[in-house]
Short mmCIF file of C-alpha atoms in Angstrom, two decimals:
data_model
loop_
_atom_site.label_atom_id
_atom_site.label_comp_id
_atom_site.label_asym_id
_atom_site.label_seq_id
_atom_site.Cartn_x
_atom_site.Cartn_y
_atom_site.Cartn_z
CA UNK A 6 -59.90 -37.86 -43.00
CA UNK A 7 -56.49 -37.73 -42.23
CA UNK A 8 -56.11 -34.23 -42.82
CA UNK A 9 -58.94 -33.79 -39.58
CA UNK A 10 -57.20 -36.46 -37.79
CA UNK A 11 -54.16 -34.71 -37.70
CA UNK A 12 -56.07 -31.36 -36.34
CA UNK A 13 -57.70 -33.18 -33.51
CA UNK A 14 -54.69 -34.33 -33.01
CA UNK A 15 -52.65 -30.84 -33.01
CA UNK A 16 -55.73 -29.08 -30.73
CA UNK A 17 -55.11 -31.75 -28.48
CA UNK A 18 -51.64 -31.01 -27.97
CA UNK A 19 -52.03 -27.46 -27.50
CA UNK A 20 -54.54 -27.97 -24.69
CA UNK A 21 -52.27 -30.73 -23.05
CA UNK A 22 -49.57 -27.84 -23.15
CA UNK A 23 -51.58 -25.33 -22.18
CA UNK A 24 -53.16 -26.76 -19.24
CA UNK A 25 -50.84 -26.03 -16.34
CA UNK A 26 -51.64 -22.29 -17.40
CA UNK A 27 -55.46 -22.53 -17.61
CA UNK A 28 -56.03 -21.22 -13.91
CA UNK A 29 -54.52 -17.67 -15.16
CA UNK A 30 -57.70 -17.90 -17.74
CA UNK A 31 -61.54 -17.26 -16.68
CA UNK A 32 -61.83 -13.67 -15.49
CA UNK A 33 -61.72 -10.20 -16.49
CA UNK A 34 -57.72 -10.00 -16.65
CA UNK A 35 -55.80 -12.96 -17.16
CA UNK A 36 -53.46 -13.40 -13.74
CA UNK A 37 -49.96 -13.03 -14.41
CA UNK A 38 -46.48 -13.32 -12.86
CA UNK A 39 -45.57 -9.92 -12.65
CA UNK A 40 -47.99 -6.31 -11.33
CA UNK A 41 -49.79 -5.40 -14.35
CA UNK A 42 -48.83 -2.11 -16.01
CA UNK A 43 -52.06 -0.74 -16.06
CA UNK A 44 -55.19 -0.12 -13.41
CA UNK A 45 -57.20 -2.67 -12.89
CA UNK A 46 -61.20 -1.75 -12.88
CA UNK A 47 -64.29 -3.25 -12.21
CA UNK A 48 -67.58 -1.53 -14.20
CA UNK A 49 -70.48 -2.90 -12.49
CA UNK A 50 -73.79 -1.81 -14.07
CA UNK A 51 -74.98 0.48 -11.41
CA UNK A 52 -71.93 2.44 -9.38
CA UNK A 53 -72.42 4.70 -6.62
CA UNK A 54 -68.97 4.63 -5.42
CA UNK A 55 -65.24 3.62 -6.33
CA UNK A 56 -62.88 2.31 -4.29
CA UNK A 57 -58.86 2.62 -5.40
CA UNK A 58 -56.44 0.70 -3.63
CA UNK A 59 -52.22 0.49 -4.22
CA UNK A 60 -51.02 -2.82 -2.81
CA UNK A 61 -47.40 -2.89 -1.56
CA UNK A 62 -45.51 -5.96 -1.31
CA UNK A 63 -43.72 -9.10 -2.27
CA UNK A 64 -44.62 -12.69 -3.49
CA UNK A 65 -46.78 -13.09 -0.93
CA UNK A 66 -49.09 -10.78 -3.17
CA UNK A 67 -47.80 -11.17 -6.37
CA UNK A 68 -47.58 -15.14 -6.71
CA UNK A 69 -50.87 -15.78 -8.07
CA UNK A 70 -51.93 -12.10 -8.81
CA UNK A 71 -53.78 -11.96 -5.94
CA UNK A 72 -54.80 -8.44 -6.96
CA UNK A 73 -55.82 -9.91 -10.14
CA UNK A 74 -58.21 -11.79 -8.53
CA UNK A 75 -59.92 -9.22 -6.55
CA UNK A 76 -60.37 -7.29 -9.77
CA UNK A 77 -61.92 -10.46 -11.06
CA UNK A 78 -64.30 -11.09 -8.47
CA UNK A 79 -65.23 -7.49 -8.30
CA UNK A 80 -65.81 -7.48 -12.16
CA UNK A 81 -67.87 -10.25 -11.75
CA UNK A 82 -70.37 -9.40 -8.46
CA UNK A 83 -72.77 -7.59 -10.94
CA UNK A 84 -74.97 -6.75 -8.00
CA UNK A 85 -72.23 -4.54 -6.30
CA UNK A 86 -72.47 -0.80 -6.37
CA UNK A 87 -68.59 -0.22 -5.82
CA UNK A 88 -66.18 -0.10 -8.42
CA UNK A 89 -62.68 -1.04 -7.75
CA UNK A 90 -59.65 0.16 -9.27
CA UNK A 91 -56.26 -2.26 -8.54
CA UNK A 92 -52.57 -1.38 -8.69
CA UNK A 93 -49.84 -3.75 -7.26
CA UNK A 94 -46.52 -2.63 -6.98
CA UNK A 95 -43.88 -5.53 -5.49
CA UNK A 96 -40.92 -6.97 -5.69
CA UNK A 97 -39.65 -10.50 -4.78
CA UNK A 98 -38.55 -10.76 -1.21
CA UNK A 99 -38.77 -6.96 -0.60
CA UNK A 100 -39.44 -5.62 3.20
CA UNK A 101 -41.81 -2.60 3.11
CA UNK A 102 -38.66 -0.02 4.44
CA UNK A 103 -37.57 -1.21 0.87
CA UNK A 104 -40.47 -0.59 -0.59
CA UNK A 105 -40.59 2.64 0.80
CA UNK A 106 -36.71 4.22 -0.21
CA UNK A 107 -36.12 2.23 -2.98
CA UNK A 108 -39.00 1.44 -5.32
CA UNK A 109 -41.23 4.53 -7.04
CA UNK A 110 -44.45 2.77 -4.84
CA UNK A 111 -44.58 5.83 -3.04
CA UNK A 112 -43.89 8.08 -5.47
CA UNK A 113 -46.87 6.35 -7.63
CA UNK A 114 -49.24 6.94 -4.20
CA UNK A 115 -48.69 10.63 -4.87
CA UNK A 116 -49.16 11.30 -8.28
CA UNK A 117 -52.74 9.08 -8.20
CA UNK A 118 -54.41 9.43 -5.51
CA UNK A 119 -56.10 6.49 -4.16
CA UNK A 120 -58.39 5.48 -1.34
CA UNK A 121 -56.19 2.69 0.38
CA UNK A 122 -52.83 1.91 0.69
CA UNK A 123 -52.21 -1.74 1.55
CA UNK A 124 -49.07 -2.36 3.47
CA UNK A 125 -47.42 -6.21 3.15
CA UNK A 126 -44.36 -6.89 5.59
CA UNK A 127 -42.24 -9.71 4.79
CA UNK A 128 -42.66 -13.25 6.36
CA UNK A 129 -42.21 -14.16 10.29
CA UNK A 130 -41.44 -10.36 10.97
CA UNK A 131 -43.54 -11.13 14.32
CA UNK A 132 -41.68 -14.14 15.62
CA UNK A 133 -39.10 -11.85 17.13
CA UNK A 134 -38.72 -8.63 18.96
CA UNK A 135 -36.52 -6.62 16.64
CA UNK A 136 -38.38 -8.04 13.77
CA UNK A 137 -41.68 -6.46 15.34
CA UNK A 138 -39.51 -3.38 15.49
CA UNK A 139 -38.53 -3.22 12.34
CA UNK A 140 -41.98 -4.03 10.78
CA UNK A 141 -43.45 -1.35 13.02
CA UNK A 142 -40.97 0.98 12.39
CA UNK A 143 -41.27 0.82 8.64
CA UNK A 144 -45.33 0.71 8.77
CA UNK A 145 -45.31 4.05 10.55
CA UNK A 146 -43.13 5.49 7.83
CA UNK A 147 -45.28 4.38 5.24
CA UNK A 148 -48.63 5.19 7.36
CA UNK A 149 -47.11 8.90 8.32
CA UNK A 150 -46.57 9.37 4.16
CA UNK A 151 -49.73 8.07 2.85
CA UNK A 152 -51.97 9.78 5.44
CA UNK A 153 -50.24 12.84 4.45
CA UNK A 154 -51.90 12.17 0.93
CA UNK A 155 -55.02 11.93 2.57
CA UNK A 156 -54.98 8.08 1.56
CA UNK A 157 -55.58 5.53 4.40
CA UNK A 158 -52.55 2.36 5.23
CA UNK A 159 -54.34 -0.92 5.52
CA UNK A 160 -52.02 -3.72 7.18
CA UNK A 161 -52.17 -7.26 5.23
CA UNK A 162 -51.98 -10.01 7.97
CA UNK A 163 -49.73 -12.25 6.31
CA UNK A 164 -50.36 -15.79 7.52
CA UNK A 165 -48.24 -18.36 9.25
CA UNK A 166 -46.53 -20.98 7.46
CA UNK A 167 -48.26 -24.14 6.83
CA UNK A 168 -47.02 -27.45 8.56
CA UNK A 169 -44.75 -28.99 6.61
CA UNK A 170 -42.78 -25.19 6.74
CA UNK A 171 -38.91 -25.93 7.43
CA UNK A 172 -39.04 -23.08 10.21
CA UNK A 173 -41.06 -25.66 12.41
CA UNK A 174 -38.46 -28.58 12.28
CA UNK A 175 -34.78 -26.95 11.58
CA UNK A 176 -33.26 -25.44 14.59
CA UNK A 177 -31.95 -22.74 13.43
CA UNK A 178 -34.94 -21.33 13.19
CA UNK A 179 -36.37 -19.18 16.13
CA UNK A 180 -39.91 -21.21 15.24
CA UNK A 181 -38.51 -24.55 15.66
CA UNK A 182 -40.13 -26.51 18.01
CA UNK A 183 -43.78 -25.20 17.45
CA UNK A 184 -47.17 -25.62 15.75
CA UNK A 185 -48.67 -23.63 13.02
CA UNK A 186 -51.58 -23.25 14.94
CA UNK A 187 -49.04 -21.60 17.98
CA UNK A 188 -47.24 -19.69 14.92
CA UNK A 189 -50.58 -18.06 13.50
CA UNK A 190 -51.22 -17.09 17.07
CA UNK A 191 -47.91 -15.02 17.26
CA UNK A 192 -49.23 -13.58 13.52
CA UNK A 193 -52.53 -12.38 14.73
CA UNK A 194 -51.24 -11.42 18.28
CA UNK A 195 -48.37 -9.33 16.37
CA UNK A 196 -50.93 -7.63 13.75
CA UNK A 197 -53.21 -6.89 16.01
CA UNK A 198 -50.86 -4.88 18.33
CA UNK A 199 -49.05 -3.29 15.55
CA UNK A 200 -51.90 -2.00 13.73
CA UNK A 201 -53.24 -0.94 17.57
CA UNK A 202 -49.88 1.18 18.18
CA UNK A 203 -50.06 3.31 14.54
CA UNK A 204 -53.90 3.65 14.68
CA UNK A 205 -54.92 1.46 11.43
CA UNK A 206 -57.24 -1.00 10.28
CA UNK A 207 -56.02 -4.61 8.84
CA UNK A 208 -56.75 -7.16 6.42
CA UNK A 209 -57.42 -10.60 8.56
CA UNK A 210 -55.97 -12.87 5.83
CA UNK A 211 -53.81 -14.70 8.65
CA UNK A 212 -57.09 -15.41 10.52
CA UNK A 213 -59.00 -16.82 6.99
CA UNK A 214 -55.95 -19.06 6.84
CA UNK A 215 -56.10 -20.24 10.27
CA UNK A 216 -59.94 -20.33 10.23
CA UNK A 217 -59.23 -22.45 7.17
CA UNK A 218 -56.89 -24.73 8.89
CA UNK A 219 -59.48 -25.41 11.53
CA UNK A 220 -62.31 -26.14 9.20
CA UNK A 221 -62.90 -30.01 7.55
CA UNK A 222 -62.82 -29.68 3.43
CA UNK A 223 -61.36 -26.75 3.12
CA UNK A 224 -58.56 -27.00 0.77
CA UNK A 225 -54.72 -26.52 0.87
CA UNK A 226 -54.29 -22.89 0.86
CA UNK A 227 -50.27 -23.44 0.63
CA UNK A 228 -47.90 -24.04 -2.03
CA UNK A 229 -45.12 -26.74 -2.09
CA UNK A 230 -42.67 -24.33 -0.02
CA UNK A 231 -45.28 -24.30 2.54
CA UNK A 232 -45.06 -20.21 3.31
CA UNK A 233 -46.43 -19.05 -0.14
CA UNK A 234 -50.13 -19.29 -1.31
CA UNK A 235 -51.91 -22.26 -3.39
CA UNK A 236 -54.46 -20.72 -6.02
CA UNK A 237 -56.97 -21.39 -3.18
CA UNK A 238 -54.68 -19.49 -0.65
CA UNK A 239 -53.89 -16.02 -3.25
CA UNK A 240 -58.33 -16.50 -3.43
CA UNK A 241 -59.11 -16.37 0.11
CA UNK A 242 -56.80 -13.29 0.65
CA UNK A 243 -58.76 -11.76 -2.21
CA UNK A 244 -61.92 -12.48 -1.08
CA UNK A 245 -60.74 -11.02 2.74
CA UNK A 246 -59.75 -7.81 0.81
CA UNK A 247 -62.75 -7.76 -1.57
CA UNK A 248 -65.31 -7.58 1.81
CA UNK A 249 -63.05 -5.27 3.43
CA UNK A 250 -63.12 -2.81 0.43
CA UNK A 251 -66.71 -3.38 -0.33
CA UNK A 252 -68.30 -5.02 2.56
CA UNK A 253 -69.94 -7.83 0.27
CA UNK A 254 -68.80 -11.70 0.75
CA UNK A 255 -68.26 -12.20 -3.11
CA UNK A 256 -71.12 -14.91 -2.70
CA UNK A 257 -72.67 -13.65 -5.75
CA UNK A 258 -69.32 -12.94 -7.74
CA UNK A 259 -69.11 -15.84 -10.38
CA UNK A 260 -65.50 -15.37 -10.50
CA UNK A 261 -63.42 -18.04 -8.86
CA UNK A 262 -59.61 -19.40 -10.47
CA UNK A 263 -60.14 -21.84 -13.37
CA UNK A 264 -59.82 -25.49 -12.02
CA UNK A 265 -61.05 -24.68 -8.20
CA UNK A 266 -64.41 -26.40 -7.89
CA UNK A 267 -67.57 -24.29 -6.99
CA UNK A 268 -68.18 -26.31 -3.73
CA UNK A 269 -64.01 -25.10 -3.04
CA UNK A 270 -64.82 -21.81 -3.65
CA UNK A 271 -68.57 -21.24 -1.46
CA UNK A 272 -66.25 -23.07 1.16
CA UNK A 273 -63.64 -19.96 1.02
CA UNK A 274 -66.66 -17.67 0.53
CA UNK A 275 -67.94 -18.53 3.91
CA UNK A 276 -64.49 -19.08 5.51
CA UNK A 277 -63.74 -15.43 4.38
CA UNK A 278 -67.04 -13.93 5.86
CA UNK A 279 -66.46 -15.48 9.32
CA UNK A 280 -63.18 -13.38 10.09
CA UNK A 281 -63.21 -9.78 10.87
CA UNK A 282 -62.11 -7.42 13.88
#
């Protein structure tokens, strides 16, 4: 008896230890901190097509393995007919002129060809007019080299920072002063004309967030910092990518993170399906 005591009591340990890493559990890869080595693939029982995308970023991408979790969902949507294959590529803090002269991102776009190329600025690149510059400067670099591949840039609209952010209260800031709903304005205003002026298509994560911000339930898609992604906020952007790369909702995917609760999840399903351009 005291020998099974004991184990309860050990198993119970483990799982009290364990549990602030249970959300990386549940799917087909298990997310992590860092891009996985390897591509990431989705085998659903009937494909007619695949779809490979490279995502190029920072933490904005990488905290949560957002990539991760559109492999998940993918692997899970057993009705889909596309497969996906996922590679991330990022580094903390990293601007995408970085990304392009001094990582081998590019140099991994040309020895495997993929379909997509998606293209992650740094934060609050649109609050100012050399920052727009800058961002659109380095996006046509990277959209001249990939279409040169025969591989198409997408543009992830990053989203504003939540309220609560420092940049809306410290006045050193150029934000101080206004709303996130004013700041996610500037975002979508800033993507929009960007990815107008180089000819490409873009990922309306920014306008999920906002959508989300706007709509009663849905739930914190920010992290303590306030500018990077909750598990809820990394799932939304995945689920914004996974109908832009497949055109389904992920309504029927049984993936969601471990911990968010199914009602959570339909809510981000439907907040995800109402944005678009």
């Amino acid at each position: 008896m005291l020998k099974l005591l004991l184990t309860i009591c050990l198993a119970a340990a483990l799982v009290m230890l364990g549990a602030p890493q249970l959300h990386r559990l549940g799917g087909a890869y298990i997310l992590s901190d860092s891009d996985h080595a390897d591509v990431m693939a989705s085998h659903p029982a009937s494909p007619q097509r695949t779809v490979s995308v490279l995502f190029v970023g920072n933490s904005l991408t990488f905290v949560n393995d957002m990539p991760a979790m559109l492999a998940n969902i993918a692997s899970s949507d057993t009705s889909s007919s596309a497969a996906l294959q996922i590679k991330a590529i990022t580094y903390p803090g990293a601007k995408l002129d970085y990304m392009y002269s001094q990582t081998p991102a590019l140099a991994w776009a040309r020895r495997h060809h993929v379909d997509f190329v998606v293209l992650q600025e740094h934060s609050n690149w649109y609050d100012t007019q050399p920052g727009f510059q800058d961002a659109l400067d380095s996006a046509a670099d990277w959209a001249g080299a990939v279409r040169s591949l025969n591989e198409e840039p997408i543009y992830f609209q990053i989203w504003a920072e939540g309220s609560g952010s420092s940049i809306y209260s410290n006045r050193n800031y150029v934000t101080f002063g206004r709303t996130p709903a004013e700041e996610s304005a500037a975002d979508s205003e800033g993507t929009a004309r960007l990815a107008a002026k180089l000819g490409m298509s873009y990922a309306p994560v920014g306008d999920a967030f906002e959508r989300a911000a706007e709509t009663p339930g849905a739930p914190d898609l920010y992290g303590p910092d306030r500018r990077h992604p909750s598990l809820a906020g990394s799932y939304l952007a995945a689920l914004v990518f996974y109908k832009l790369f497949t055109g389904r909702t992920g309504a029927e995917a049984t993936y969601h993170p471990w911990g968010m609760s199914d009602a959570d999840a339909a809510l981000l399903v439907r907040i995800s399906s109402s944005v678009g351009h």
